[in-house]
Amino acid sequence: MPAFKGRRWAYGAFAWLIFFVVSHVILVFFPGDDPTGDGPWDMRAYVIFNVVLISMSAIGAAVVLATVRPLARHLPRWLLLTPLLSGSVLLVIRGVPGMIENLLMVTGVRRGGFVGVADISTKELWTGVAINTYFFAGAVLLAGATVSYVRQSAECASRGSSDLPR
């Protein structure tokens, strides 16, 4: 089986997106000491931002799951492909620079990353590495699910069938 074919990419991306939704729901209800990070925004902006992220991720989870479910096989290809491509682009934009930042931080080239201060604590260093790795994993999973769906739906179109291979 080729590298980007099969349901595992979709189920992996689905699990990643559900974890993202749950973690941000928890952040809305238990925001911690200073969720706004001393920025120019207030708590309302913090909640709105998280609700938008939760909504996008929940829709993404439904779309990713739809790519491997029989009931969704009759949906137009563009209806699933548009959010898959959009989500993949967003996660790649967040995940790839994050992984580059990991390399900069771990090697000591720039301990605070791209925009951080150079004298961060060890806890802050490894927290940043973990978060960046998490987003990179999400980018890989969603891009893999998108490529898998594109290939499978193209095979179905060439066969003249609307059923995706099992």
mmCIF file of N, CA, C and O in Angstrom, residues 2-3 8 20 24 38 48 50 67 70 75 83-84 91 102 113 117 120 124 139 148 154-155 163:
data_model
loop_
_atom_site.group_PDB
_atom_site.id
_atom_site.type_symbol
_atom_site.label_atom_id
_atom_site.label_comp_id
_atom_site.label_asym_id
_atom_site.label_seq_id
_atom_site.Cartn_x
_atom_site.Cartn_y
_atom_site.Cartn_z
ATOM 1 N N PRO A 2 0.666 2.193 -0.917
ATOM 2 C CA PRO A 2 1.469 3.408 -0.969
ATOM 3 C C PRO A 2 1.391 4.195 0.343
ATOM 4 O O PRO A 2 0.474 4.036 1.132
ATOM 5 N N ALA A 3 2.352 5.068 0.535
ATOM 6 C CA ALA A 3 2.476 5.795 1.797
ATOM 7 C C ALA A 3 1.262 6.657 2.129
ATOM 8 O O ALA A 3 0.890 6.775 3.283
ATOM 9 N N ARG A 8 -5.754 5.241 7.838
ATOM 10 C CA ARG A 8 -4.981 5.608 9.027
ATOM 11 C C ARG A 8 -4.694 7.104 9.095
ATOM 12 O O ARG A 8 -4.690 7.689 10.173
ATOM 13 N N PHE A 20 -7.400 18.544 19.944
ATOM 14 C CA PHE A 20 -7.297 20.005 19.857
ATOM 15 C C PHE A 20 -8.584 20.655 20.352
ATOM 16 O O PHE A 20 -8.547 21.614 21.130
ATOM 17 N N HIS A 24 -8.908 22.974 23.809
ATOM 18 C CA HIS A 24 -9.322 24.375 23.755
ATOM 19 C C HIS A 24 -10.634 24.614 24.489
ATOM 20 O O HIS A 24 -10.844 25.719 25.012
ATOM 21 N N ASP A 38 -0.847 39.373 28.621
ATOM 22 C CA ASP A 38 -0.538 40.809 28.709
ATOM 23 C C ASP A 38 -0.663 41.515 27.361
ATOM 24 O O ASP A 38 -0.009 42.520 27.116
ATOM 25 N N ILE A 48 -13.531 34.380 22.215
ATOM 26 C CA ILE A 48 -13.947 34.375 20.809
ATOM 27 C C ILE A 48 -12.909 33.658 19.947
ATOM 28 O O ILE A 48 -13.250 32.818 19.114
ATOM 29 N N ASN A 50 -10.789 31.343 20.850
ATOM 30 C CA ASN A 50 -10.844 29.913 21.116
ATOM 31 C C ASN A 50 -12.102 29.260 20.550
ATOM 32 O O ASN A 50 -12.049 28.135 20.059
ATOM 33 N N THR A 67 -14.274 11.541 4.991
ATOM 34 C CA THR A 67 -13.506 11.018 3.857
ATOM 35 C C THR A 67 -13.407 9.497 3.867
ATOM 36 O O THR A 67 -13.100 8.906 2.842
ATOM 37 N N PRO A 70 -18.846 5.594 4.710
ATOM 38 C CA PRO A 70 -19.691 5.281 3.544
ATOM 39 C C PRO A 70 -20.790 6.300 3.268
ATOM 40 O O PRO A 70 -21.093 6.577 2.112
ATOM 41 N N LEU A 75 -21.105 12.786 -1.285
ATOM 42 C CA LEU A 75 -20.955 14.237 -1.221
ATOM 43 C C LEU A 75 -20.057 14.705 -2.363
ATOM 44 O O LEU A 75 -19.162 13.977 -2.791
ATOM 45 N N PRO A 83 -12.240 22.246 2.720
ATOM 46 C CA PRO A 83 -11.769 22.382 4.107
ATOM 47 C C PRO A 83 -10.509 21.556 4.385
ATOM 48 O O PRO A 83 -9.679 21.956 5.222
ATOM 49 N N LEU A 84 -10.338 20.432 3.701
ATOM 50 C CA LEU A 84 -9.122 19.641 3.893
ATOM 51 C C LEU A 84 -7.884 20.432 3.455
ATOM 52 O O LEU A 84 -6.882 20.478 4.172
ATOM 53 N N LEU A 91 -2.237 24.350 9.028
ATOM 54 C CA LEU A 91 -1.378 23.578 9.928
ATOM 55 C C LEU A 91 0.063 23.518 9.434
ATOM 56 O O LEU A 91 0.989 23.503 10.244
ATOM 57 N N ASN A 102 11.947 24.634 16.773
ATOM 58 C CA ASN A 102 12.442 23.580 17.673
ATOM 59 C C ASN A 102 13.934 23.348 17.465
ATOM 60 O O ASN A 102 14.692 23.239 18.418
ATOM 61 N N GLY A 113 13.672 30.778 20.381
ATOM 62 C CA GLY A 113 12.940 30.620 19.134
ATOM 63 C C GLY A 113 13.038 31.864 18.268
ATOM 64 O O GLY A 113 13.952 32.669 18.420
ATOM 65 N N VAL A 117 12.627 35.552 23.977
ATOM 66 C CA VAL A 117 13.845 36.058 24.604
ATOM 67 C C VAL A 117 14.844 34.913 24.744
ATOM 68 O O VAL A 117 14.479 33.756 24.835
ATOM 69 N N ILE A 120 15.220 32.026 28.322
ATOM 70 C CA ILE A 120 14.043 31.318 28.808
ATOM 71 C C ILE A 120 14.468 30.169 29.713
ATOM 72 O O ILE A 120 15.591 29.672 29.631
ATOM 73 N N GLU A 124 10.205 26.415 29.927
ATOM 74 C CA GLU A 124 9.675 27.152 28.770
ATOM 75 C C GLU A 124 10.226 26.591 27.461
ATOM 76 O O GLU A 124 9.507 26.486 26.466
ATOM 77 N N ALA A 139 0.056 18.851 11.255
ATOM 78 C CA ALA A 139 0.258 19.188 9.841
ATOM 79 C C ALA A 139 0.532 17.930 9.027
ATOM 80 O O ALA A 139 -0.043 17.750 7.945
ATOM 81 N N SER A 148 -4.294 11.438 0.802
ATOM 82 C CA SER A 148 -4.966 10.139 0.698
ATOM 83 C C SER A 148 -6.354 10.297 0.078
ATOM 84 O O SER A 148 -6.733 9.541 -0.816
ATOM 85 N N ALA A 154 -9.688 10.486 -6.758
ATOM 86 C CA ALA A 154 -9.284 10.513 -8.168
ATOM 87 C C ALA A 154 -9.402 9.119 -8.775
ATOM 88 O O ALA A 154 -9.830 8.975 -9.929
ATOM 89 N N GLU A 155 -9.040 8.088 -8.005
ATOM 90 C CA GLU A 155 -9.193 6.708 -8.491
ATOM 91 C C GLU A 155 -10.653 6.394 -8.750
ATOM 92 O O GLU A 155 -10.994 5.761 -9.749
ATOM 93 N N ASP A 163 -17.895 5.354 -5.046
ATOM 94 C CA ASP A 163 -17.468 4.635 -3.852
ATOM 95 C C ASP A 163 -15.967 4.663 -3.709
ATOM 96 O O ASP A 163 -15.237 4.279 -4.617
#
